[in-house]
């Protein structure tokens, strides 16, 4: 068969290029792609392939103006942006606006390009034009999207000022007053003006108490402005509020280490929406972290029941409470499995629940139940995690070599699996307190990824257990060099120095930096309190540790607070804190070492 001429081969290939895609698809519009236009597009693409982006841009823009086709204006803009020619990209979208004065797309693109070029002073007119083109019913949605249009702006304060001026007329309109305040608030938050953002969030919530938009802004403000929580709490307290927003509040509380408050909110959700599964999964995880095994077990079983019921269809009342056999820690014999597989998201939730139920059974010493829960997990992506738990069960029976062999025998689909296997082996060795072997195993993983932040951190924490401050400091310094904003690295190094009474001023600086990166974190606050204790500042140590304990009554924080109270002569108060701490973790090494060293009987 004869080969087609060279120009025909080029034309055939070019029909697949972006500039031709729409023209080729819209065959009825034959008049748009006349001979001259076809020739211009052909020349433009040839110039682009030859590296002459400027020539291609000029030909495409001329073709766009001649034909008025939006896709050609966009193509000219794309060519300019790829060549980092912002002014030319702006000229292309402005020419598009002239050709289509009633089109919204060129206005949106003009705003984005102006923000990227730092020419925010020119944004007011296209922004007003965009709002003018938008029907009133859709205007709130456009306003809500404006912060994203300006997110590339170099000067966030200028962006917020421009948006506030452009949206000023919308603040009094009933249909847009809430959206405008929230959009301006987001712009001020991006400009690090949290107080202005908070004031606007309050105004928006008062303007429309049923709207979720001010609540979402308040959730973003909560870490830096705790006062914003009142907006969220008032909204979710009203009956009938959306569960997703209430769960976002729970996540914010959890991130702030306010687990008891998060649990209280989950209880409110469960009372109002007892058939919602997801809150029970989160509730179970929080109870498990606090070692409330019975509560965690009940919540997770309820999640499994609701999820399987939804997947299999209504075969039994969804509100049936777990029976006595279900609270014993062993999966009920012969429990019906759903025939149809749940959706992917639900299956992931079930996998998480089964793994946590296995962990609960393991902590109760019920190896058989733990294995039964693990047997339910059929997810290749969790194979290493499941086998790691099985290996721990085997190791606790004294069969350590068998446990390690079971991990090493797992197949490796890729380098990620190889890393996961080494991490699982190291974690198993840590559980067994084989510190040197765990350190060496992390070292083998680091050979493949020397700058892996997680591996550096974990190996450093093993060095801490080995009392090798030199190794810990070397890893943490490297981690801070790689990630200067790694709060936990600053905190861990600072605490390790403080706990040994070394270089306390440096330890304080490290921990204060960690607290700047994670304001209010109770564990970092605990570290700072421990520095003050080591430095002899008992009153300040007590203040910080009481603050940390109130936010997160963790066993180790309680151990530290109790020691400070003991040193201040408040022996009864110290014993009271230690008793509470022991209820949360009787096997905690820091607490037990403290009681032994101070010769305290509780």
XYZ file of C-alpha atoms in Angstrom:
602
model
C 0.000 0.000 0.000
C 1.568 3.391 -0.947
C 2.558 5.692 1.918
C 0.615 8.974 2.217
C 2.455 12.165 1.370
C 4.368 13.764 4.231
C 1.956 16.699 4.617
C -0.978 14.339 4.932
C 0.750 12.429 7.698
C 1.424 15.704 9.545
C -2.163 16.843 9.152
C -3.477 13.522 10.434
C -1.298 13.796 13.522
C -2.253 17.409 14.125
C -5.935 16.548 14.160
C -5.165 14.864 17.496
C -3.628 18.043 18.943
C -5.588 20.172 21.449
C -6.238 22.955 18.964
C -8.030 20.595 16.622
C -9.893 18.412 19.073
C -13.073 20.456 19.214
C -13.070 21.359 15.528
C -12.681 17.709 14.576
C -15.482 16.644 16.895
C -17.983 19.283 15.761
C -18.422 18.258 12.134
C -21.593 20.346 11.591
C -19.524 23.553 12.022
C -17.670 23.069 8.745
C -17.589 26.762 7.928
C -15.418 27.520 11.010
C -12.511 25.427 9.746
C -11.965 26.967 6.337
C -8.768 26.617 4.340
C -7.091 29.677 5.834
C -7.913 28.682 9.403
C -6.719 25.138 8.809
C -3.461 26.502 7.400
C -2.989 28.833 10.384
C -3.495 26.014 12.860
C -1.135 23.774 10.952
C 1.571 26.463 10.925
C 1.045 27.228 14.629
C 1.444 23.613 15.692
C 4.520 23.185 13.498
C 6.085 26.295 15.058
C 5.261 25.019 18.517
C 6.912 21.670 17.815
C 9.942 23.499 16.432
C 10.261 25.388 19.736
C 8.957 28.733 18.486
C 6.274 29.300 21.126
C 6.102 33.020 20.400
C 5.412 32.487 16.710
C 2.829 29.800 17.474
C 1.099 32.107 19.970
C 0.817 34.963 17.477
C -0.626 32.730 14.740
C -3.093 31.098 17.163
C -4.261 34.446 18.529
C -4.780 35.789 15.015
C -6.731 32.646 14.118
C -8.813 33.000 17.291
C -9.682 36.620 16.554
C -10.544 35.773 12.968
C -12.764 32.787 13.825
C -14.025 33.828 17.272
C -13.677 30.233 18.492
C -13.233 30.045 22.297
C -11.061 26.919 22.079
C -8.487 28.805 20.009
C -8.281 31.694 22.491
C -7.766 29.127 25.223
C -5.111 27.355 23.153
C -3.247 30.628 22.618
C -3.417 31.296 26.364
C -2.133 27.789 27.146
C 0.821 28.219 24.771
C 1.715 31.520 26.449
C 1.450 30.039 29.936
C 3.620 27.058 28.993
C 6.212 29.539 27.722
C 5.885 31.497 31.018
C 4.675 34.535 29.111
C 2.071 35.863 31.499
C 1.420 39.146 29.738
C 0.727 37.338 26.457
C -1.623 34.916 28.250
C -3.458 37.916 29.679
C -3.712 39.484 26.224
C -5.238 36.263 24.883
C -8.000 36.096 27.517
C -8.732 39.809 27.108
C -9.081 39.305 23.357
C -11.410 36.420 24.177
C -13.473 38.779 26.362
C -13.787 41.222 23.467
C -14.931 38.434 21.167
C -17.377 37.012 23.740
C -18.380 39.802 26.131
C -21.086 37.623 27.717
C -18.788 34.667 28.476
C -17.734 33.973 32.071
C -14.717 31.705 31.393
C -12.384 34.434 30.077
C -13.222 36.586 33.113
C -12.328 33.775 35.514
C -9.082 33.110 33.657
C -8.235 36.813 33.603
C -8.623 36.982 37.372
C -6.343 33.982 37.871
C -3.656 35.389 35.572
C -3.814 38.834 37.175
C -3.361 37.211 40.595
C -0.390 35.174 39.383
C 1.196 38.288 37.803
C 0.704 40.301 40.984
C -1.493 42.836 39.161
C -4.347 42.654 41.640
C -5.192 46.319 41.176
C -6.623 45.426 37.761
C -8.910 42.722 39.181
C -11.858 44.826 40.342
C -13.342 45.453 36.884
C -13.293 41.820 35.636
C -14.540 40.649 39.029
C -17.467 43.049 38.933
C -18.142 42.032 35.331
C -18.133 38.349 36.290
C -20.675 38.949 39.042
C -22.788 41.052 36.693
C -22.937 38.208 34.166
C -23.969 35.687 36.792
C -27.703 35.170 37.437
C -28.676 36.145 40.958
C -29.605 32.576 41.834
C -26.054 31.413 40.981
C -24.143 34.395 42.330
C -23.459 32.933 45.780
C -21.766 29.927 44.216
C -19.509 32.152 42.105
C -18.636 34.257 45.143
C -17.810 31.146 47.160
C -15.320 30.097 44.463
C -13.504 33.459 44.360
C -10.902 32.647 47.072
C -9.668 29.803 44.875
C -9.276 32.200 41.940
C -6.937 34.336 44.046
C -5.036 31.542 45.804
C -1.970 32.049 43.560
C -1.709 35.719 44.424
C 1.708 36.612 45.767
C 0.401 39.351 48.060
C -2.473 37.802 49.995
C -3.268 41.068 51.753
C -3.761 42.885 48.443
C -5.932 39.995 47.247
C -8.128 40.285 50.340
C -8.386 44.063 49.935
C -9.428 43.761 46.296
C -11.994 41.089 47.094
C -13.438 43.117 49.962
C -13.824 46.172 47.720
C -15.278 44.223 44.798
C -17.775 42.341 46.982
C -18.853 45.349 49.042
C -22.121 45.748 47.052
C -22.931 42.087 47.730
C -22.787 42.459 51.516
C -26.244 44.024 51.673
C -27.999 41.783 49.127
C -30.031 39.079 50.857
C -29.028 36.401 48.339
C -25.270 37.032 48.638
C -24.619 38.589 52.046
C -23.527 35.312 53.644
C -21.408 34.083 50.736
C -19.696 37.479 50.399
C -18.740 37.620 54.069
C -17.394 34.076 54.014
C -15.392 34.681 50.814
C -13.859 37.879 52.191
C -13.206 36.072 55.471
C -11.338 33.300 53.670
C -9.261 35.891 51.841
C -8.315 37.569 55.122
C -7.510 34.204 56.682
C -5.150 33.465 53.766
C -3.546 36.852 54.485
C -2.963 35.829 58.150
C -5.625 38.253 59.363
C -7.494 35.734 61.480
C -9.291 38.346 63.614
C -10.881 39.927 60.547
C -11.823 36.491 59.264
C -13.402 35.601 62.613
C -15.469 38.805 62.691
C -16.796 38.059 59.193
C -17.561 34.449 60.103
C -19.623 35.677 63.056
C -21.496 38.171 60.882
C -22.188 35.493 58.271
C -23.459 33.038 60.879
C -25.786 35.682 62.300
C -27.006 36.580 58.802
C -27.910 32.970 58.014
C -27.781 30.579 60.994
C -28.728 27.625 58.777
C -25.806 28.058 56.356
C -22.848 25.707 56.650
C -20.421 28.103 54.914
C -19.624 30.235 58.017
C -19.211 27.029 60.010
C -16.611 25.668 57.589
C -14.695 28.937 57.855
C -14.927 28.752 61.643
C -13.520 25.213 61.586
C -10.472 26.507 59.714
C -10.108 29.293 62.270
C -10.336 27.073 65.351
C -6.603 26.186 65.610
C -5.565 29.858 65.770
C -8.759 31.416 67.134
C -10.454 29.117 69.670
C -13.352 31.607 69.896
C -14.474 30.395 66.472
C -15.624 27.147 68.052
C -18.759 28.822 69.398
C -19.980 29.272 65.795
C -19.485 25.583 65.094
C -20.943 24.357 68.367
C -24.074 26.484 68.018
C -24.659 25.218 64.471
C -24.261 21.494 65.136
C -26.361 21.702 68.297
C -29.454 22.426 66.212
C -31.478 19.299 65.315
C -31.260 18.077 61.751
C -27.808 19.447 60.931
C -25.796 17.506 58.356
C -23.732 14.664 59.785
C -20.739 15.412 57.544
C -20.342 18.879 59.067
C -20.698 17.510 62.587
C -18.027 14.900 61.791
C -15.747 17.690 60.534
C -16.120 19.255 63.999
C -15.193 15.919 65.561
C -12.062 15.744 63.382
C -11.077 19.271 64.424
C -11.443 18.335 68.095
C -9.436 15.159 67.549
C -6.618 17.030 65.806
C -6.556 19.386 68.787
C -6.111 16.320 71.050
C -9.478 17.042 72.697
C -10.569 13.440 72.604
C -13.150 13.615 75.389
C -14.873 16.537 73.661
C -14.785 14.638 70.367
C -16.354 11.616 72.062
C -19.098 13.818 73.512
C -19.923 15.169 70.042
C -19.999 11.649 68.606
C -22.432 10.700 71.339
C -24.693 13.573 70.278
C -24.559 12.402 66.651
C -25.354 8.828 67.631
C -28.335 9.886 69.722
C -29.814 11.920 66.879
C -28.800 9.609 64.002
C -28.438 6.117 65.502
C -28.435 4.531 62.046
C -25.320 6.411 60.839
C -22.374 4.003 60.764
C -19.300 6.241 60.375
C -19.536 7.991 63.779
C -19.305 4.608 65.517
C -16.030 3.809 63.741
C -14.490 7.089 64.871
C -15.891 6.607 68.374
C -14.358 3.151 68.583
C -10.955 4.462 67.484
C -10.997 7.229 70.097
C -12.020 4.882 72.900
C -9.323 2.425 71.859
C -6.643 5.113 71.937
C -7.677 5.889 75.495
C -7.689 2.164 76.339
C -11.404 2.083 77.091
C -11.700 -1.391 75.651
C -15.333 -2.158 76.448
C -16.575 1.128 74.985
C -14.361 0.719 71.916
C -15.550 -2.843 71.401
C -19.232 -1.859 71.579
C -18.828 1.084 69.173
C -16.883 -0.929 66.602
C -19.344 -3.824 66.690
C -22.163 -1.351 66.137
C -20.313 0.055 63.121
C -19.836 -3.443 61.680
C -23.505 -4.262 62.277
C -24.778 -1.105 60.564
C -22.370 -1.366 57.642
C -23.104 -5.011 56.925
C -26.829 -4.402 57.342
C -26.707 -1.593 54.766
C -24.756 -3.778 52.331
C -26.849 -6.923 52.717
C -30.320 -5.353 52.907
C -32.784 -5.161 55.796
C -32.837 -8.685 57.198
C -32.966 -7.742 60.866
C -33.738 -4.596 62.870
C -30.883 -2.126 62.442
C -31.234 -0.903 66.003
C -30.443 -4.231 67.662
C -27.910 -3.666 70.411
C -24.890 -5.968 70.789
C -25.832 -9.003 72.840
C -23.922 -10.491 75.759
C -21.899 -12.779 73.498
C -20.793 -9.797 71.429
C -19.318 -7.962 74.400
C -16.986 -10.788 75.383
C -14.339 -10.024 72.781
C -14.943 -13.048 70.505
C -16.811 -12.798 67.186
C -20.206 -14.491 67.531
C -20.122 -18.023 66.161
C -21.831 -18.390 62.819
C -22.456 -14.659 62.415
C -23.995 -14.083 58.992
C -21.670 -12.467 56.471
C -23.223 -10.211 53.862
C -23.666 -11.802 50.456
C -23.111 -8.728 48.286
C -19.795 -6.968 48.885
C -20.143 -3.513 50.447
C -18.988 -0.496 48.434
C -15.269 0.213 48.482
C -15.460 2.954 51.128
C -17.586 0.769 53.402
C -15.193 -2.142 52.915
C -12.283 0.043 53.973
C -14.221 0.972 57.093
C -14.925 -2.668 57.864
C -11.246 -3.488 57.467
C -10.322 -0.740 59.929
C -12.951 -1.961 62.386
C -11.797 -5.585 62.202
C -8.175 -4.563 62.755
C -9.138 -2.510 65.792
C -11.326 -5.296 67.156
C -8.347 -7.618 66.773
C -6.249 -5.125 68.720
C -8.850 -5.011 71.496
C -8.926 -8.803 71.718
C -5.124 -8.834 71.762
C -5.009 -6.331 74.643
C -7.483 -8.493 76.524
C -5.198 -11.475 76.030
C -7.706 -13.278 73.815
C -5.428 -14.552 71.041
C -8.097 -16.725 69.433
C -10.526 -13.829 69.067
C -7.800 -11.574 67.690
C -6.991 -14.171 65.016
C -10.673 -14.538 64.110
C -11.001 -10.806 63.535
C -7.811 -10.728 61.470
C -9.079 -13.605 59.357
C -11.911 -11.391 58.128
C -9.561 -8.916 56.468
C -9.212 -9.667 52.767
C -7.417 -6.620 51.436
C -4.061 -7.055 49.640
C -3.111 -3.485 50.528
C -3.367 -4.325 54.249
C -1.609 -7.694 53.997
C 1.561 -6.500 55.733
C -0.404 -4.847 58.536
C -2.495 -7.966 59.102
C 0.530 -10.239 59.101
C 2.356 -7.865 61.444
C -0.448 -8.264 63.974
C -0.412 -12.019 63.527
C 3.344 -12.010 63.995
C 2.969 -10.108 67.257
C 0.460 -12.682 68.502
C 2.904 -15.454 67.608
C 5.855 -13.648 69.214
C 3.971 -13.159 72.475
C 3.653 -16.915 72.647
C 7.452 -17.112 72.673
C 7.790 -18.077 68.978
C 9.798 -15.042 67.965
C 11.764 -16.641 65.105
C 8.541 -17.966 63.608
C 6.947 -14.515 63.886
C 9.854 -12.822 62.116
C 9.914 -15.516 59.415
C 6.202 -14.991 58.739
C 6.840 -11.311 58.037
C 9.894 -11.910 55.875
C 8.020 -14.496 53.788
C 5.380 -12.006 52.635
C 5.512 -11.380 48.859
C 6.674 -7.975 47.650
C 4.718 -6.341 44.835
C 6.904 -3.246 44.773
C 9.419 -1.211 46.776
C 6.590 0.029 48.992
C 5.908 -3.515 50.162
C 9.608 -4.061 50.864
C 9.676 -0.929 53.025
C 6.439 -1.881 54.789
C 7.860 -5.319 55.653
C 10.993 -3.829 57.194
C 8.946 -1.289 59.163
C 6.642 -4.061 60.420
C 9.658 -6.134 61.473
C 11.183 -3.164 63.273
C 7.907 -2.464 65.077
C 7.684 -6.083 66.166
C 11.225 -5.928 67.544
C 10.325 -2.737 69.405
C 7.336 -4.468 70.987
C 9.748 -7.142 72.151
C 12.186 -4.456 73.398
C 14.951 -5.735 71.111
C 16.186 -2.217 70.593
C 19.442 -2.882 68.748
C 17.779 -5.254 66.300
C 14.984 -2.734 65.701
C 17.530 0.058 65.143
C 19.416 -2.078 62.621
C 16.195 -3.001 60.798
C 15.254 0.651 60.374
C 18.809 1.132 59.126
C 18.251 -1.460 56.385
C 15.120 0.402 55.297
C 17.037 3.696 55.289
C 19.634 2.247 52.925
C 16.999 2.294 50.196
C 15.600 5.716 51.244
C 18.237 7.679 53.214
C 16.066 10.794 53.495
C 12.817 9.091 54.477
C 11.491 11.360 57.249
C 9.350 8.714 58.932
C 12.189 6.186 59.037
C 14.636 8.743 60.439
C 12.178 9.682 63.165
C 11.382 6.106 64.149
C 15.022 5.072 64.202
C 15.813 8.084 66.378
C 13.106 7.066 68.858
C 14.646 3.604 69.069
C 18.015 5.254 69.749
C 16.291 7.039 72.649
C 15.349 3.657 74.131
C 18.967 2.535 73.695
C 20.071 5.660 75.608
C 22.143 6.671 72.594
C 21.612 10.408 72.594
C 24.331 10.819 69.982
C 22.438 8.667 67.459
C 19.115 10.247 68.330
C 20.499 13.757 67.884
C 22.200 12.899 64.599
C 18.930 11.532 63.109
C 16.792 14.362 64.449
C 19.188 17.036 63.204
C 19.115 15.442 59.767
C 15.321 15.316 59.860
C 15.075 18.981 60.847
C 17.469 19.824 58.032
C 15.212 17.986 55.569
C 11.968 19.300 57.054
C 12.500 22.505 59.079
C 8.806 22.540 60.027
C 8.804 19.015 61.504
C 7.344 19.828 64.927
C 7.733 16.325 66.355
C 11.457 16.242 65.551
C 12.014 19.522 67.409
C 9.940 18.286 70.324
C 11.560 14.847 70.550
C 15.094 16.232 70.536
C 14.222 18.956 73.017
C 12.504 16.528 75.377
C 15.391 14.049 75.199
C 17.835 16.769 76.204
C 15.549 18.029 78.985
C 14.878 14.564 80.383
C 18.628 14.119 80.833
C 19.057 17.613 82.271
C 21.304 18.616 79.364
C 21.525 21.932 77.482
C 18.221 23.122 78.913
C 18.241 26.469 77.109
C 18.659 24.684 73.785
C 15.992 22.152 74.765
C 13.597 24.999 75.568
C 14.239 26.665 72.186
C 13.609 23.413 70.335
C 10.345 22.750 72.163
C 9.134 26.330 71.848
C 9.739 26.057 68.107
C 7.701 22.840 68.065
C 4.898 24.630 69.906
C 4.989 27.445 67.327
C 4.494 24.824 64.626
C 1.736 23.001 66.533
C 0.131 25.547 68.886
C -1.602 24.080 71.905
C -0.442 20.505 71.362
C -0.676 18.919 74.839
C 2.305 16.596 74.374
C 4.583 19.443 73.296
C 3.220 21.542 76.166
C 4.106 18.627 78.441
C 7.668 18.690 77.092
C 7.951 22.420 77.787
C 6.641 21.868 81.304
C 9.267 19.158 81.805
C 12.019 21.572 80.707
C 10.827 24.074 83.300
C 10.787 21.360 85.956
C 14.354 20.344 85.136
C 15.343 24.021 85.277
C 13.787 24.357 88.741
C 10.892 26.583 87.666
C 8.244 24.604 89.526
C 5.379 27.090 89.296
C 5.733 27.472 85.526
C 6.167 23.714 85.140
C 2.964 23.134 87.069
C 1.044 25.680 84.984
C 2.121 24.098 81.714
C 1.577 20.516 82.833
C -1.869 21.265 84.270
C -2.733 22.872 80.938
C -1.541 19.780 79.055
C -3.335 17.395 81.446
C -6.616 19.310 81.145
C -6.424 19.067 77.378
C -5.239 15.459 77.203
C -5.191 13.374 80.408
C -2.479 11.055 79.084
C -0.640 8.692 81.433
C 2.806 10.162 80.782
C 1.577 13.737 81.210
C 0.011 12.642 84.491
C 3.315 11.099 85.585
C 5.101 14.404 84.994
C 2.406 16.550 86.625
C 2.346 14.275 89.657
C 6.121 14.571 90.066
C 5.963 18.360 89.941
C 3.199 18.394 92.575
C 5.243 15.953 94.679
C 8.282 18.231 94.435
C 6.106 21.161 95.546
C 5.048 19.226 98.640
C 1.465 18.587 97.475
C 1.640 14.852 98.062
C -2.106 14.096 98.138
C -2.712 16.001 94.896
C 0.204 14.143 93.289
C -1.184 10.755 94.328
C -4.602 11.727 92.950
C -3.137 12.568 89.542
C -1.036 9.409 89.516
C -4.072 7.268 90.327
C -5.955 8.782 87.392
C -2.942 8.265 85.162
C -2.626 4.621 86.217
C -6.272 4.006 85.330
C -5.433 5.031 81.781
C -2.232 2.990 81.510
C -1.121 0.809 84.372
C 1.795 -0.567 82.353
C 3.196 2.844 81.358
C 6.965 2.776 81.881
C 7.336 6.484 82.661
C 4.656 6.330 85.364
C 5.997 3.143 86.911
C 9.604 4.413 86.867
C 8.471 7.645 88.541
C 6.603 5.834 91.314
C 9.506 3.465 91.895
C 12.137 6.230 91.956
C 10.088 8.327 94.397
C 9.163 5.217 96.415
C 5.449 5.968 96.214
C 2.725 3.419 96.929
C -0.707 4.212 95.519
